[in-house]
PDB file of C-alpha atoms in Angstrom:
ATOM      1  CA  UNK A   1      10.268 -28.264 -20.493  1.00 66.00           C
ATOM      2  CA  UNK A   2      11.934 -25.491 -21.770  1.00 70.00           C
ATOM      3  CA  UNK A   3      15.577 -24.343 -21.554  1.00 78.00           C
ATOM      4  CA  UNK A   4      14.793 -20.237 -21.684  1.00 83.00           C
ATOM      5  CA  UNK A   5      11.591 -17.964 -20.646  1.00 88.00           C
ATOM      6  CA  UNK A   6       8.302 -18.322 -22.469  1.00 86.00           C
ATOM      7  CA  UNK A   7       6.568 -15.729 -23.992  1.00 87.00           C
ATOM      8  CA  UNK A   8       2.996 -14.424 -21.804  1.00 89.00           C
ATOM      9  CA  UNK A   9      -0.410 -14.243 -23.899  1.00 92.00           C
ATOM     10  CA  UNK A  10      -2.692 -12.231 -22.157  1.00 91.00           C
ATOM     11  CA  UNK A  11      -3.893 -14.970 -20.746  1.00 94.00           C
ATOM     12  CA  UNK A  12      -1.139 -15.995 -19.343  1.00 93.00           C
ATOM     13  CA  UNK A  13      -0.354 -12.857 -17.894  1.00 90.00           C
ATOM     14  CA  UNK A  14      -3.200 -12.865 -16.227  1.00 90.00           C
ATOM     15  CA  UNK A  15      -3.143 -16.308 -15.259  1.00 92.00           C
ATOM     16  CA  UNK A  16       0.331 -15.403 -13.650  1.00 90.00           C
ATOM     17  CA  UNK A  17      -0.408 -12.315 -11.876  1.00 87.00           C
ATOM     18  CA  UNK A  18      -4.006 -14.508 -10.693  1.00 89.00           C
ATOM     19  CA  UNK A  19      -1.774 -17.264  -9.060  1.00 92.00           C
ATOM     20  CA  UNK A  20       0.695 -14.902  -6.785  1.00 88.00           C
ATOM     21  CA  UNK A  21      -0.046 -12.345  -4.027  1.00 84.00           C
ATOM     22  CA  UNK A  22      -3.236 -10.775  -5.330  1.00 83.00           C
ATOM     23  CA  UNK A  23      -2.858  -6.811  -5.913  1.00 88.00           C
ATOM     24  CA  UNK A  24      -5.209  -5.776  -2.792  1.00 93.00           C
ATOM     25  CA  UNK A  25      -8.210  -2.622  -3.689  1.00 95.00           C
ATOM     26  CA  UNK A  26      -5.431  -0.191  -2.984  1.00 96.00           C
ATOM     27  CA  UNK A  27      -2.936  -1.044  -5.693  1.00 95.00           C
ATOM     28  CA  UNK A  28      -6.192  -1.985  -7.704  1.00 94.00           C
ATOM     29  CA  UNK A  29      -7.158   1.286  -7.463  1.00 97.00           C
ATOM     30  CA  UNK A  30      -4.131   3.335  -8.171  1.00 97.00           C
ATOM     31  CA  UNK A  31      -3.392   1.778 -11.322  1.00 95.00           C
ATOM     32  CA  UNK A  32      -6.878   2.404 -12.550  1.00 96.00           C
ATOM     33  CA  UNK A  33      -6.321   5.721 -11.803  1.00 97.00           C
ATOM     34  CA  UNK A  34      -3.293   6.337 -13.240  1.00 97.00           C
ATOM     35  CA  UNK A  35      -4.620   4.652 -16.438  1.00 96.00           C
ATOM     36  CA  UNK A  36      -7.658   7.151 -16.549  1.00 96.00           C
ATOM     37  CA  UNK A  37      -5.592  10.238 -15.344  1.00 96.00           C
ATOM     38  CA  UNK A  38      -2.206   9.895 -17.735  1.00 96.00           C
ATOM     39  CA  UNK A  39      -3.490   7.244 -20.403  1.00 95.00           C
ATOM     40  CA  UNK A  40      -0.119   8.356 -22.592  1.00 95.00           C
ATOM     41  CA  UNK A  41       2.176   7.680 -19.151  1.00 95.00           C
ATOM     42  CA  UNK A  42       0.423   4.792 -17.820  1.00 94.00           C
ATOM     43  CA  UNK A  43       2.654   2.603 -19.033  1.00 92.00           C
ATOM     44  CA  UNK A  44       5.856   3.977 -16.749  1.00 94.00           C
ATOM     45  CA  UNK A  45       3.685   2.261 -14.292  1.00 95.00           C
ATOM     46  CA  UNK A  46       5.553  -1.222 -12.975  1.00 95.00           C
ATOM     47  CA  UNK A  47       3.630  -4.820 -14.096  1.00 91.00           C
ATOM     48  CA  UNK A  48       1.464  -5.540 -10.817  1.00 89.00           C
ATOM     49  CA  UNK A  49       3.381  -9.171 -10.844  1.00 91.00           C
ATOM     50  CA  UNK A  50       6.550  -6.366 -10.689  1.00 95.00           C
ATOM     51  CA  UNK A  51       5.019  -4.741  -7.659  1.00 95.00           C
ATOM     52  CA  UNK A  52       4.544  -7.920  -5.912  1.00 95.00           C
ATOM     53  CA  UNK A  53       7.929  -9.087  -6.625  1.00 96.00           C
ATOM     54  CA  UNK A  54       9.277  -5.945  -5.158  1.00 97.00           C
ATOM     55  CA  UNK A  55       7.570  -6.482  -1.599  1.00 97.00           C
ATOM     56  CA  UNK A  56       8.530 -10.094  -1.794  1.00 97.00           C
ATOM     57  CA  UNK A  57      12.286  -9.220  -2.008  1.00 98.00           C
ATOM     58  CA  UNK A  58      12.790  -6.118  -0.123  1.00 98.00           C
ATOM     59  CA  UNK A  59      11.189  -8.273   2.402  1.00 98.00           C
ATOM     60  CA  UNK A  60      12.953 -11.009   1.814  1.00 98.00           C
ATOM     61  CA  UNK A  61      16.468  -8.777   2.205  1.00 98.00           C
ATOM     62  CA  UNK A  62      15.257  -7.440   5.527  1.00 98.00           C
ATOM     63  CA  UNK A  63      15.428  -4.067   4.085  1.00 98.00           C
ATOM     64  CA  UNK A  64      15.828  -1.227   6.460  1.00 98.00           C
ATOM     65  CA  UNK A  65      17.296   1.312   4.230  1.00 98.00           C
ATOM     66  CA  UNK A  66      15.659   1.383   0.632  1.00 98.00           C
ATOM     67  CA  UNK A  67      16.060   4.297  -2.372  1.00 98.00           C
ATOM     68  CA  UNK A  68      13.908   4.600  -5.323  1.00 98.00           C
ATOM     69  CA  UNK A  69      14.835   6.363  -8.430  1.00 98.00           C
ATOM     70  CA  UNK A  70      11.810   7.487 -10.573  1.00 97.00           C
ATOM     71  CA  UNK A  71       8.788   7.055  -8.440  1.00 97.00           C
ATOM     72  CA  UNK A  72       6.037   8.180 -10.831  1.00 97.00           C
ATOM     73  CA  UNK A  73       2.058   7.587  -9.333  1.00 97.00           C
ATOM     74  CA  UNK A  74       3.815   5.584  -6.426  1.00 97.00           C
ATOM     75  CA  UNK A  75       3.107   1.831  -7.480  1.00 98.00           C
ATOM     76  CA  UNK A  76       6.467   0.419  -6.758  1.00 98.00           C
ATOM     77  CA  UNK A  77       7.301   2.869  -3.774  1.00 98.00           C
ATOM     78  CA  UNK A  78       3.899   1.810  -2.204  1.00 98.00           C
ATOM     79  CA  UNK A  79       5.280  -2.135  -2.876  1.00 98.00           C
ATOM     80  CA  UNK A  80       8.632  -1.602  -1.875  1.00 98.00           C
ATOM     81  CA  UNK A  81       7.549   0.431   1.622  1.00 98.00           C
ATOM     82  CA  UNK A  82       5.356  -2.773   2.358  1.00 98.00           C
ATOM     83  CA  UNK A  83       8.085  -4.842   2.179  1.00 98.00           C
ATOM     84  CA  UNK A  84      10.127  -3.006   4.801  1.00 98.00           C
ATOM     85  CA  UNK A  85      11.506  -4.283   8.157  1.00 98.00           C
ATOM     86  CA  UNK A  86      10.066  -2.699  11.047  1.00 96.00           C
ATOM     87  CA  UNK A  87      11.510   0.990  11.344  1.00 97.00           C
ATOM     88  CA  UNK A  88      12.473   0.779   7.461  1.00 98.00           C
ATOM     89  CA  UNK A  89      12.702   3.840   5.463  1.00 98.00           C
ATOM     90  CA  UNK A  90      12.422   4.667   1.650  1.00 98.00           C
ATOM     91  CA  UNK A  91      14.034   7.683   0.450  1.00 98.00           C
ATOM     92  CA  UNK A  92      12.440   8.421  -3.260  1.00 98.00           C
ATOM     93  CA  UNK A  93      13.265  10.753  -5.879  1.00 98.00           C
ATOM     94  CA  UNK A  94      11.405  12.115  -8.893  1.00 98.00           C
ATOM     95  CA  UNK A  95      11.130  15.307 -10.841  1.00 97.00           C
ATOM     96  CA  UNK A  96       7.015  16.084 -10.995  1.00 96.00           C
ATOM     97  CA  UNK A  97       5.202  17.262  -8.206  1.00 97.00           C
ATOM     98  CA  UNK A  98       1.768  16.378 -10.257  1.00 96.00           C
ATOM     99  CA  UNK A  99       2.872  12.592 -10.557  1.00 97.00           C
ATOM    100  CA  UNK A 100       3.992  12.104  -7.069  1.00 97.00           C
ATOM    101  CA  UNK A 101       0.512  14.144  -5.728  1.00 97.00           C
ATOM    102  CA  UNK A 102      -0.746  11.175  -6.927  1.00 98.00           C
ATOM    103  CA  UNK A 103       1.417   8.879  -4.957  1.00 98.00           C
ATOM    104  CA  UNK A 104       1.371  10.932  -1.943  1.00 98.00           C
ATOM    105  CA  UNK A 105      -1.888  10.022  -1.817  1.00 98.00           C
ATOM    106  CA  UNK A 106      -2.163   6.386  -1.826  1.00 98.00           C
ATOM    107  CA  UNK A 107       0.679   6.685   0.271  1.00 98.00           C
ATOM    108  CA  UNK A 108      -1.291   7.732   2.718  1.00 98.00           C
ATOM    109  CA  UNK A 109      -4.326   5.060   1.859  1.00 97.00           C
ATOM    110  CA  UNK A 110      -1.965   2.100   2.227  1.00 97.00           C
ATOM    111  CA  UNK A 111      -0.902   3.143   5.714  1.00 97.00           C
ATOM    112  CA  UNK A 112       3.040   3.258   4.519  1.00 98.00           C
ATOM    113  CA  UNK A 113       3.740   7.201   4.007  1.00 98.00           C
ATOM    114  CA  UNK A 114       5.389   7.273   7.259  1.00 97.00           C
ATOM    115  CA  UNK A 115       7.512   5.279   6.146  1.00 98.00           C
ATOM    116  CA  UNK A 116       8.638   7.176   2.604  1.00 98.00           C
ATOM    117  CA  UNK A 117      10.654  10.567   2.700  1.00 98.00           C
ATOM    118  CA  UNK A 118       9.784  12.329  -1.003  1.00 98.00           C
ATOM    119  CA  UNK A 119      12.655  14.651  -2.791  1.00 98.00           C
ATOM    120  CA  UNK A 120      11.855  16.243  -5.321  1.00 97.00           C
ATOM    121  CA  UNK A 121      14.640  17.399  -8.273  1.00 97.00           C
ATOM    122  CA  UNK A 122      16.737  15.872 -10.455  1.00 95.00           C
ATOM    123  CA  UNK A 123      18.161  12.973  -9.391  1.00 95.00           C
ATOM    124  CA  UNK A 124      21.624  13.521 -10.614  1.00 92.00           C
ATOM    125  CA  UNK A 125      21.938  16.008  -8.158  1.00 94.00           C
ATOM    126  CA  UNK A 126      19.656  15.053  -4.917  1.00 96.00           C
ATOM    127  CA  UNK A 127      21.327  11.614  -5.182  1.00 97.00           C
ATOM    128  CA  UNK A 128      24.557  13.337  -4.109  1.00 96.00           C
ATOM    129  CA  UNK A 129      23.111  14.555  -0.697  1.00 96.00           C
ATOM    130  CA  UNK A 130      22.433  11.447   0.317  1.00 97.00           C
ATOM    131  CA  UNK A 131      25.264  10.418   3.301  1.00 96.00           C
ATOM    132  CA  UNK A 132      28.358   8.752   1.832  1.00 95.00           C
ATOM    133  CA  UNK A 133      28.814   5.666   3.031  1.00 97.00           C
ATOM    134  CA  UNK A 134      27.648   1.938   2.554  1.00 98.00           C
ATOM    135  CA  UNK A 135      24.500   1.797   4.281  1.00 98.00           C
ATOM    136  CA  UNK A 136      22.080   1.046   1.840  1.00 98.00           C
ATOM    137  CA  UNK A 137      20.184  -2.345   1.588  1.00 98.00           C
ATOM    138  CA  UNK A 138      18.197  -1.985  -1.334  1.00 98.00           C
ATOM    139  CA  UNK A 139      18.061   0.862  -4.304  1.00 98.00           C
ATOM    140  CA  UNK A 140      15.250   0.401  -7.606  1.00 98.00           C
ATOM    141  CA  UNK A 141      16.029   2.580 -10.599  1.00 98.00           C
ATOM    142  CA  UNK A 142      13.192   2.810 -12.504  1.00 98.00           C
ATOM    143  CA  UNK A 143      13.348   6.766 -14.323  1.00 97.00           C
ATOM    144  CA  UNK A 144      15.012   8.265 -17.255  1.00 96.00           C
ATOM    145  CA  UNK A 145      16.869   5.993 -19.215  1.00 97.00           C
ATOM    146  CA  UNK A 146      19.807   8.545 -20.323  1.00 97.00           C
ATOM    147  CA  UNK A 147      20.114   8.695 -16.501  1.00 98.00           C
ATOM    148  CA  UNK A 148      21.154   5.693 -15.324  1.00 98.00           C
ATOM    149  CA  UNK A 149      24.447   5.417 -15.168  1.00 98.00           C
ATOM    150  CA  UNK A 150      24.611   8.859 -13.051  1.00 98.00           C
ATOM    151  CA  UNK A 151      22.452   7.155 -10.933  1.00 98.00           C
ATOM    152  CA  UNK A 152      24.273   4.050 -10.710  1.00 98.00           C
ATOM    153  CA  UNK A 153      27.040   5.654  -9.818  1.00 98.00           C
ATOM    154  CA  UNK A 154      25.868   7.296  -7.032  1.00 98.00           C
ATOM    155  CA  UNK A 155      24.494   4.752  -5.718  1.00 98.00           C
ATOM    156  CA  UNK A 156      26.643   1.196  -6.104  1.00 98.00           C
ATOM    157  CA  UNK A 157      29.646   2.959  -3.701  1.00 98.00           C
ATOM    158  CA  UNK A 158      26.244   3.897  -0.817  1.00 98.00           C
ATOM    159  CA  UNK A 159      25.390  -0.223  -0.905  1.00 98.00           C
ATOM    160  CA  UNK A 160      26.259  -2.149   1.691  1.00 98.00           C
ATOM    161  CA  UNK A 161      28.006  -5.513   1.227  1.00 98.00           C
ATOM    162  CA  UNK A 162      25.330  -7.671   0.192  1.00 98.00           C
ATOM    163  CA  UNK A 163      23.226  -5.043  -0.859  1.00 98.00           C
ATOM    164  CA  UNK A 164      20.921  -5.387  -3.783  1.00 98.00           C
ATOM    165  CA  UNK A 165      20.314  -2.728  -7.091  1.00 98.00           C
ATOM    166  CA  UNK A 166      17.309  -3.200  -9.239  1.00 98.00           C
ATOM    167  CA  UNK A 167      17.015  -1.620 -12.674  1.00 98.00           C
ATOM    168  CA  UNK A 168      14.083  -1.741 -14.596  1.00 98.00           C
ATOM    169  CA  UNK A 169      13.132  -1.470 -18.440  1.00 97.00           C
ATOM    170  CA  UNK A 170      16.806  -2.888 -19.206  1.00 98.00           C
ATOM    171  CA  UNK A 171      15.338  -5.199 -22.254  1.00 97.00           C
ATOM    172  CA  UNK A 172      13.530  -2.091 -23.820  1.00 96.00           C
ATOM    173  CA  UNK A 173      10.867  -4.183 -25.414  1.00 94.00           C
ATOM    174  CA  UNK A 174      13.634  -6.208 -27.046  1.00 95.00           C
ATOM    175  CA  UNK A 175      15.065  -3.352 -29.022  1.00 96.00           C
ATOM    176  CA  UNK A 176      18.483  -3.543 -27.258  1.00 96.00           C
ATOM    177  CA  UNK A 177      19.387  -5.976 -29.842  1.00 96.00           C
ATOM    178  CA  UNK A 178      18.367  -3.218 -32.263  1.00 97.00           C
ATOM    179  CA  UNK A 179      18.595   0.291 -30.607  1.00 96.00           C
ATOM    180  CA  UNK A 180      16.156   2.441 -32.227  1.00 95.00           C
ATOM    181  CA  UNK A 181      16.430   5.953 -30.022  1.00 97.00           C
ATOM    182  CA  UNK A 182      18.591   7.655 -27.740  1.00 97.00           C
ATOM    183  CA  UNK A 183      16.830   5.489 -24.971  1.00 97.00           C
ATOM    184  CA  UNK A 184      17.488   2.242 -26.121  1.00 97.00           C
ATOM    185  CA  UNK A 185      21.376   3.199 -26.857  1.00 97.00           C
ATOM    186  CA  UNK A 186      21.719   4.520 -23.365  1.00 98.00           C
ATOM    187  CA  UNK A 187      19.971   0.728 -22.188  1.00 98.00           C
ATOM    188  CA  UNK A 188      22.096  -1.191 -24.338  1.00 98.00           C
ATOM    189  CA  UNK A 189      25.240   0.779 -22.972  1.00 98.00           C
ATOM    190  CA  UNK A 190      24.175   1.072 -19.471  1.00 98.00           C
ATOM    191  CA  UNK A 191      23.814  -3.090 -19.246  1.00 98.00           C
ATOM    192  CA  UNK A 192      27.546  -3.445 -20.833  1.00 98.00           C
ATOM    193  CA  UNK A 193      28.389  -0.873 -17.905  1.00 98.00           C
ATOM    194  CA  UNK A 194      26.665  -3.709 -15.209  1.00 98.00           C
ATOM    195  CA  UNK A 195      28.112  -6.839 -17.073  1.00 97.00           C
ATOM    196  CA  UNK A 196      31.770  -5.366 -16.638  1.00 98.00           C
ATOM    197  CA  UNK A 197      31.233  -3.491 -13.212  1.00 98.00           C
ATOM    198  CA  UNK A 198      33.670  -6.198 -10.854  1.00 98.00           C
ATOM    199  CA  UNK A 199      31.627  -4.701  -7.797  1.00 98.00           C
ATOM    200  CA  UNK A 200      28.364  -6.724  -8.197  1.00 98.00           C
ATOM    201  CA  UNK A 201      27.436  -9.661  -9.505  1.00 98.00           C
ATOM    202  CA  UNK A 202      24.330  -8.967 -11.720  1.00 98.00           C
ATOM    203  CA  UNK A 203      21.227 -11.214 -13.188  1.00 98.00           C
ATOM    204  CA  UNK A 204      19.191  -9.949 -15.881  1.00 97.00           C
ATOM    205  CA  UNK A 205      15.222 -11.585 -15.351  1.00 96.00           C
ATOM    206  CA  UNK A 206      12.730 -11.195 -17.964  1.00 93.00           C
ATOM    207  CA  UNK A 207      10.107  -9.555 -15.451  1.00 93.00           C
ATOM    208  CA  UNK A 208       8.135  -7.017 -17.335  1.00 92.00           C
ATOM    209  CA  UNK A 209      10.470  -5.224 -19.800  1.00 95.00           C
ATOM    210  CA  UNK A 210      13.574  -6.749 -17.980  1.00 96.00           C
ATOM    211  CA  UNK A 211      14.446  -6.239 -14.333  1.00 97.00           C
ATOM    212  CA  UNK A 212      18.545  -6.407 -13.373  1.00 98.00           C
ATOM    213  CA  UNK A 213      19.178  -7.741 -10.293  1.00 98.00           C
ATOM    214  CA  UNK A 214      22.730  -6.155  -8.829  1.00 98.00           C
ATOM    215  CA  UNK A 215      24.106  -7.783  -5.398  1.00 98.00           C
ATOM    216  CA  UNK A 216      26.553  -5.391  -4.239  1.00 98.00           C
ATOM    217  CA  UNK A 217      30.555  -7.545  -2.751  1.00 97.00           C
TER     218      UNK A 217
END
């Protein structure tokens, strides 16, 4: 027994991703491609435990109304779109046209791109057109780091009661003990912003490089 997380070997990892819902040849198959295509970005790609973990909850919250911030090759949009209820939509926003070709197109493969409406710019901005009141279920951050609170506050006051926010890459490898860059500083910062935010009661889970969970009162 232990009375906090335990680090993953490789072999562990594996072990873990071997014993929950199996990434099927779709999700197989994008993340081999985006490890070919962008080997030095490959790694903005969400753990495939992550992705499961995603369609688990959004499906789990009966999510009808989803946002993603920072969509990338599409791994998590794909995961979070599978998880919808039935006439669920995901609204995502991203910045490259060349990254989210890539998603478009498994979009497509995995039978979910009617379900996903694409904006592209930055999300500072197209976050603001989005309709201003509390009718979101579910919202993932998961872009630039220096970003996030922007993003967080558009988006906590568009949550419905009960709603649920999750951030990724809030442990930064560890180094928000030690911030070494403008990233990691913006991290640290950000999570003191959650901890003291009195409109959500937050969890911080060591999925990945750290995944907040935010339920919206």
């Amino acid at each position: 027994m232990t009375t906090k997380s335990i680090p993953l070997t490789d072999e562990l990892h594996a072990y873990l991703v071997g014993h929950g819902s199996p990434p099927d040849e779709v999700i197989r198959d994008l993340a081999e491609e985006t490890r070919t295509v962008l080997p030095d970005e490959a790694s903005m790609q969400v753990a495939p435990e992550q992705a499961a973990f995603l369609t688990f909850l959004v499906r789990l919250l009966g999510v009808r109304q989803a946002v993603e911030v920072g969509t990338f090759t599409g791994l998590s949009s794909l995961a979070i779109a599978r998880g919808l209820a039935d006439g669920g939509r995901l609204t995502c926003f991203d910045i490259s046209e060349e990254y989210t070709g890539i998603a478009r197109r498994y979009w497509q493969r995995a039978e979910v791109a009617d379900r996903i409406e694409l904006r592209i710019g930055p999300a500072g901005d197209t976050l603001r057109e989005l309709p201003h009141e509390r009718y979101l279920d579910f919202a993932f951050i998961d872009a630039d780091k220096t970003g996030y609170p922007i993003y967080w506050a558009e988006l906590v006051p568009r949550m419905r009661p009960g709603g649920v926010i999750a951030v990724d890459n809030v442990l930064r490898e560890g180094r928000v003990l030690a911030p070494q860059d403008v990233n990691d500083r913006a991290i640290a910062a950000f999570n003191d912003e959650v901890l003291a935010d009195v409109r959500v009661d937050a969890v911080m889970l060591p999925i990945a490089d750290g995944l907040t969970l935010a339920r919206v009162r």
